[in-house]
XYZ file of C-alpha atoms in Angstrom:
340
model
C 68.319 143.901 158.174
C 69.932 140.488 158.410
C 73.326 140.262 156.787
C 74.029 137.239 154.565
C 76.271 134.679 156.157
C 79.251 133.624 154.098
C 79.926 129.903 153.857
C 82.643 128.549 156.140
C 86.070 127.891 154.731
C 86.471 124.432 153.353
C 82.712 124.240 152.947
C 83.063 122.499 149.605
C 84.175 119.382 151.428
C 81.158 119.339 153.714
C 77.562 118.375 153.194
C 75.166 121.120 152.136
C 72.383 122.261 154.481
C 69.979 120.011 152.581
C 72.158 117.010 153.343
C 73.430 116.571 149.779
C 76.904 115.293 149.066
C 79.350 117.665 147.354
C 79.749 117.268 143.598
C 83.130 115.540 143.686
C 81.936 112.910 146.165
C 78.868 112.260 144.032
C 81.069 111.676 140.979
C 83.329 109.337 142.915
C 80.325 107.414 144.225
C 78.919 107.044 140.728
C 82.306 105.932 139.377
C 82.572 103.332 142.124
C 79.074 102.027 141.398
C 79.847 101.846 137.681
C 83.132 100.032 138.254
C 81.575 97.599 140.699
C 78.749 96.944 138.244
C 81.230 96.121 135.490
C 83.189 93.883 137.839
C 79.925 92.150 138.737
C 79.159 91.521 135.073
C 82.671 90.159 134.500
C 82.412 87.842 137.524
C 79.006 86.651 136.326
C 80.461 85.812 132.916
C 83.320 83.903 134.532
C 80.788 81.933 136.572
C 78.753 81.186 133.433
C 81.874 80.050 131.608
C 82.886 77.907 134.572
C 79.458 76.269 134.678
C 78.996 75.652 130.950
C 82.552 74.534 130.170
C 84.386 74.097 133.496
C 87.302 72.032 132.214
C 87.948 74.209 129.186
C 87.065 77.719 130.322
C 88.874 77.588 133.676
C 91.954 75.991 132.146
C 95.037 78.137 132.655
C 95.842 78.183 128.964
C 92.370 79.400 128.070
C 92.504 82.192 130.641
C 95.898 83.215 129.298
C 94.402 83.221 125.800
C 91.536 85.473 126.903
C 93.943 87.973 128.441
C 96.227 87.852 125.412
C 93.380 88.519 122.987
C 92.115 91.310 125.221
C 95.553 92.909 125.201
C 95.539 93.777 121.487
C 92.110 95.404 121.356
C 92.715 96.768 124.859
C 95.651 98.911 123.749
C 93.512 100.288 120.906
C 90.700 101.009 123.375
C 92.970 103.068 125.610
C 93.658 105.425 122.703
C 89.991 105.415 121.703
C 88.984 106.408 125.243
C 91.038 109.590 124.992
C 89.536 110.477 121.614
C 85.942 109.901 122.733
C 86.540 111.789 125.974
C 87.508 114.813 123.877
C 84.229 114.573 121.984
C 85.738 112.926 118.897
C 85.581 109.498 117.291
C 88.059 107.325 115.390
C 86.603 104.815 112.947
C 89.979 104.053 111.387
C 91.720 102.226 114.248
C 91.136 98.736 112.832
C 92.387 99.739 109.387
C 95.432 101.463 110.908
C 96.252 98.261 112.810
C 96.008 96.303 109.553
C 98.183 98.749 107.608
C 100.765 98.931 110.392
C 100.965 95.147 110.655
C 101.443 94.502 106.928
C 103.873 97.380 106.420
C 105.949 96.130 109.345
C 106.052 92.541 108.057
C 107.194 93.110 104.489
C 110.391 91.336 103.482
C 112.225 94.653 103.223
C 111.189 95.695 106.732
C 112.050 92.346 108.309
C 115.614 92.706 107.063
C 116.077 95.287 109.839
C 115.145 92.739 112.496
C 113.084 93.107 115.644
C 113.665 96.851 116.038
C 112.800 97.508 112.404
C 109.430 95.777 112.657
C 108.541 97.522 115.921
C 109.657 100.931 114.684
C 107.747 100.580 111.416
C 104.526 99.472 113.101
C 104.615 102.406 115.506
C 105.690 104.893 112.826
C 102.869 103.914 110.460
C 100.338 104.139 113.283
C 101.542 107.587 114.346
C 101.647 108.721 110.711
C 98.009 107.752 110.158
C 97.078 109.442 113.428
C 98.881 112.584 112.255
C 96.846 112.661 109.043
C 93.616 112.203 111.002
C 94.590 114.911 113.465
C 95.555 117.437 110.794
C 92.356 116.888 108.832
C 90.177 117.218 111.933
C 92.001 119.842 113.983
C 93.320 122.114 111.231
C 91.312 121.017 108.189
C 87.983 121.459 109.920
C 86.705 118.037 108.898
C 84.164 116.183 111.006
C 85.917 113.309 112.853
C 83.411 110.780 111.502
C 84.182 111.696 107.880
C 87.938 112.101 108.277
C 88.452 108.786 110.049
C 86.025 107.012 107.706
C 88.180 108.185 104.802
C 91.276 106.919 106.608
C 89.535 103.578 107.188
C 88.952 103.114 103.449
C 92.394 104.369 102.442
C 94.343 102.323 104.996
C 92.427 99.140 104.157
C 93.029 99.682 100.461
C 96.746 100.341 100.957
C 97.087 97.285 103.194
C 95.482 95.142 100.494
C 97.768 96.631 97.866
C 100.887 95.912 99.918
C 99.985 92.281 100.594
C 98.164 91.559 97.327
C 95.725 89.623 99.513
C 98.441 87.289 100.819
C 99.599 86.571 104.346
C 103.082 87.867 105.186
C 104.895 85.424 107.455
C 107.240 86.699 110.158
C 110.647 85.025 110.148
C 112.329 86.903 113.002
C 112.982 84.547 115.923
C 112.935 87.314 118.530
C 109.355 88.195 117.615
C 108.126 84.627 117.288
C 109.566 83.638 120.671
C 107.529 86.338 122.427
C 104.402 84.444 121.430
C 105.612 81.158 122.920
C 104.913 79.936 126.443
C 108.618 79.895 127.278
C 108.586 83.702 127.209
C 105.820 83.997 129.827
C 106.842 85.798 133.007
C 105.364 84.099 136.080
C 102.737 82.593 133.812
C 101.807 85.977 132.331
C 102.178 86.453 128.549
C 104.365 89.422 127.499
C 101.438 90.909 125.575
C 99.421 91.143 128.776
C 102.290 92.918 130.522
C 102.468 95.457 127.689
C 98.714 95.995 127.953
C 99.049 96.523 131.703
C 101.796 99.109 131.212
C 99.779 100.961 128.537
C 96.722 100.939 130.809
C 98.642 102.358 133.771
C 100.256 105.068 131.644
C 96.882 105.917 130.078
C 95.228 106.158 133.499
C 97.955 108.408 134.845
C 97.830 110.702 131.812
C 94.033 111.027 131.869
C 93.672 111.448 135.628
C 96.898 112.988 136.870
C 98.196 115.326 134.162
C 97.328 118.648 132.575
C 96.960 116.837 129.252
C 94.186 114.699 130.711
C 92.389 117.681 132.218
C 92.581 119.508 128.898
C 91.163 116.460 127.137
C 88.160 116.399 129.454
C 87.724 120.168 129.118
C 87.719 120.041 125.315
C 85.173 117.250 125.353
C 82.961 119.004 127.875
C 82.866 122.369 126.121
C 85.389 123.158 123.393
C 84.537 126.870 123.261
C 84.868 127.284 127.018
C 88.186 125.408 126.867
C 89.388 127.782 124.149
C 88.394 130.827 126.201
C 90.260 129.307 129.159
C 93.458 129.386 127.126
C 93.578 125.810 125.838
C 94.755 125.367 122.235
C 91.856 123.126 121.218
C 93.184 122.343 117.744
C 96.601 121.313 119.012
C 95.009 119.202 121.751
C 92.893 117.341 119.200
C 95.934 116.773 117.024
C 97.800 115.247 119.969
C 94.827 112.990 120.769
C 94.714 111.484 117.294
C 98.473 111.056 117.391
C 97.984 109.161 120.650
C 95.306 106.987 119.067
C 97.615 106.233 116.139
C 100.439 105.368 118.537
C 98.198 102.883 120.348
C 97.223 101.343 117.004
C 100.892 100.911 116.094
C 101.645 99.201 119.413
C 98.565 96.987 119.001
C 99.695 96.043 115.494
C 103.044 94.878 116.841
C 101.287 92.836 119.535
C 99.097 91.290 116.849
C 102.195 90.416 114.837
C 103.587 88.608 117.878
C 100.279 86.850 118.485
C 99.709 85.654 114.917
C 103.278 85.514 113.610
C 102.157 87.258 110.449
C 100.774 90.406 108.868
C 97.448 90.384 107.008
C 95.307 93.043 105.401
C 92.320 91.618 107.320
C 93.907 92.311 110.698
C 91.996 94.588 113.022
C 88.637 93.822 111.444
C 85.854 95.599 113.403
C 88.360 96.780 116.025
C 86.823 100.236 115.802
C 83.424 98.901 116.858
C 84.854 96.778 119.664
C 86.955 99.668 120.991
C 84.074 102.142 120.896
C 81.732 99.610 122.510
C 84.209 98.813 125.291
C 84.716 102.502 126.036
C 80.975 103.173 126.093
C 80.024 100.351 128.426
C 82.976 101.350 130.580
C 81.386 104.736 131.213
C 83.038 107.047 128.686
C 80.472 109.506 127.323
C 79.996 109.517 123.549
C 79.291 113.228 123.751
C 82.660 113.791 125.450
C 83.628 115.373 128.742
C 84.031 112.167 130.718
C 86.285 109.170 130.259
C 87.511 106.261 132.326
C 90.436 104.025 131.465
C 89.490 101.522 134.172
C 85.972 101.173 132.801
C 87.248 100.783 129.254
C 89.601 97.976 130.287
C 86.761 96.199 132.081
C 84.650 96.633 128.960
C 87.373 94.978 126.859
C 87.595 92.055 129.293
C 83.808 91.636 129.258
C 83.604 91.504 125.473
C 86.617 89.191 125.171
C 85.173 86.844 127.788
C 81.823 86.776 125.971
C 83.594 85.887 122.718
C 85.519 83.103 124.435
C 82.420 81.627 126.095
C 80.522 81.652 122.804
C 83.416 79.959 121.021
C 83.763 77.232 123.663
C 80.022 76.521 123.513
C 80.039 76.426 119.690
C 77.474 79.234 119.448
C 77.046 81.077 116.186
C 78.927 84.339 115.692
C 75.710 86.124 114.719
C 74.286 85.416 118.177
C 77.476 86.829 119.662
C 77.110 90.041 117.653
C 73.479 90.362 118.752
C 74.544 90.000 122.386
C 77.220 92.682 121.950
C 74.709 94.987 120.290
C 72.261 94.531 123.151
C 74.980 95.341 125.695
C 75.915 98.532 123.809
C 72.284 99.695 123.639
C 71.804 98.995 127.342
C 74.985 100.917 128.201
C 73.923 103.965 126.171
C 70.465 103.952 127.761
C 72.035 103.817 131.217
C 74.313 106.739 130.293
C 71.373 108.838 129.124
C 69.359 108.046 132.230
C 72.311 108.897 134.466
C 72.905 112.159 132.608
C 69.229 113.086 132.857
C 69.107 112.388 136.603
C 72.199 114.499 137.242
C 70.744 117.623 135.607
């Protein structure tokens, strides 16, 4: 009787007898294709902008504006990517940005100067994230409902604080960060902050135990629990992280606009979710990519800029975004179906 032959050591790094690539190489190949596809879309948009409005779109100031606008929603998207990767959702990010920005720009807060405004914005963001995390992780609430409630509450509180009025920032240190004199080698400070947040987010998701636990919880929460992961605590940390990103984004928005308004962050939740989805993060959880999310933010911001320069209606812009989201979800489903 023929004895079964055990596979050679290190066989996981070699091709199977049928000539198939190992699982990890397949995932890397797919990630590369997805990233290259997103880069191709971004390059195509840049070409379109250069053709339709060459003098305006390719102007250095306009490109700096695109990157600056992408920085605010980009920081929010980094936090959203973690939440979606874990199988959750956060509909309150835009409202948290608004509440953080108005709370940080009250007259009483501005008396504490630059540090006071920054600390307040971050503290309010983390506080809202804590409430979301406690309700979802330990209160057993569905993320959709919990964050929807936070959306309504934060918007209402922001309106109550401002009484519908714009709160002007009077701190020179903050206002100067929004001026061209503060640019470093032609790069706005907001873009540098976004770059740092992106790098940190990528390292956490791809190179730390926290990132691996996030993916595990999103892939199969029960299996993660049986493997010894405290699922509830992990989810709490993720919503704290999302709130932290919202607080940082609120401070960037304060620098960008020089004010705090209860309308800040309008539809940020939709833009952040859309950017994460087209970047390759699965809505069902278990897979996330910071690089893809950042490319998604740049694509949407570039589309907005091109539409504005060509005086196209905002409703057409929303239709285009909706079509891109639908196409991205369909591609995700087809990819998932082909991999099973």
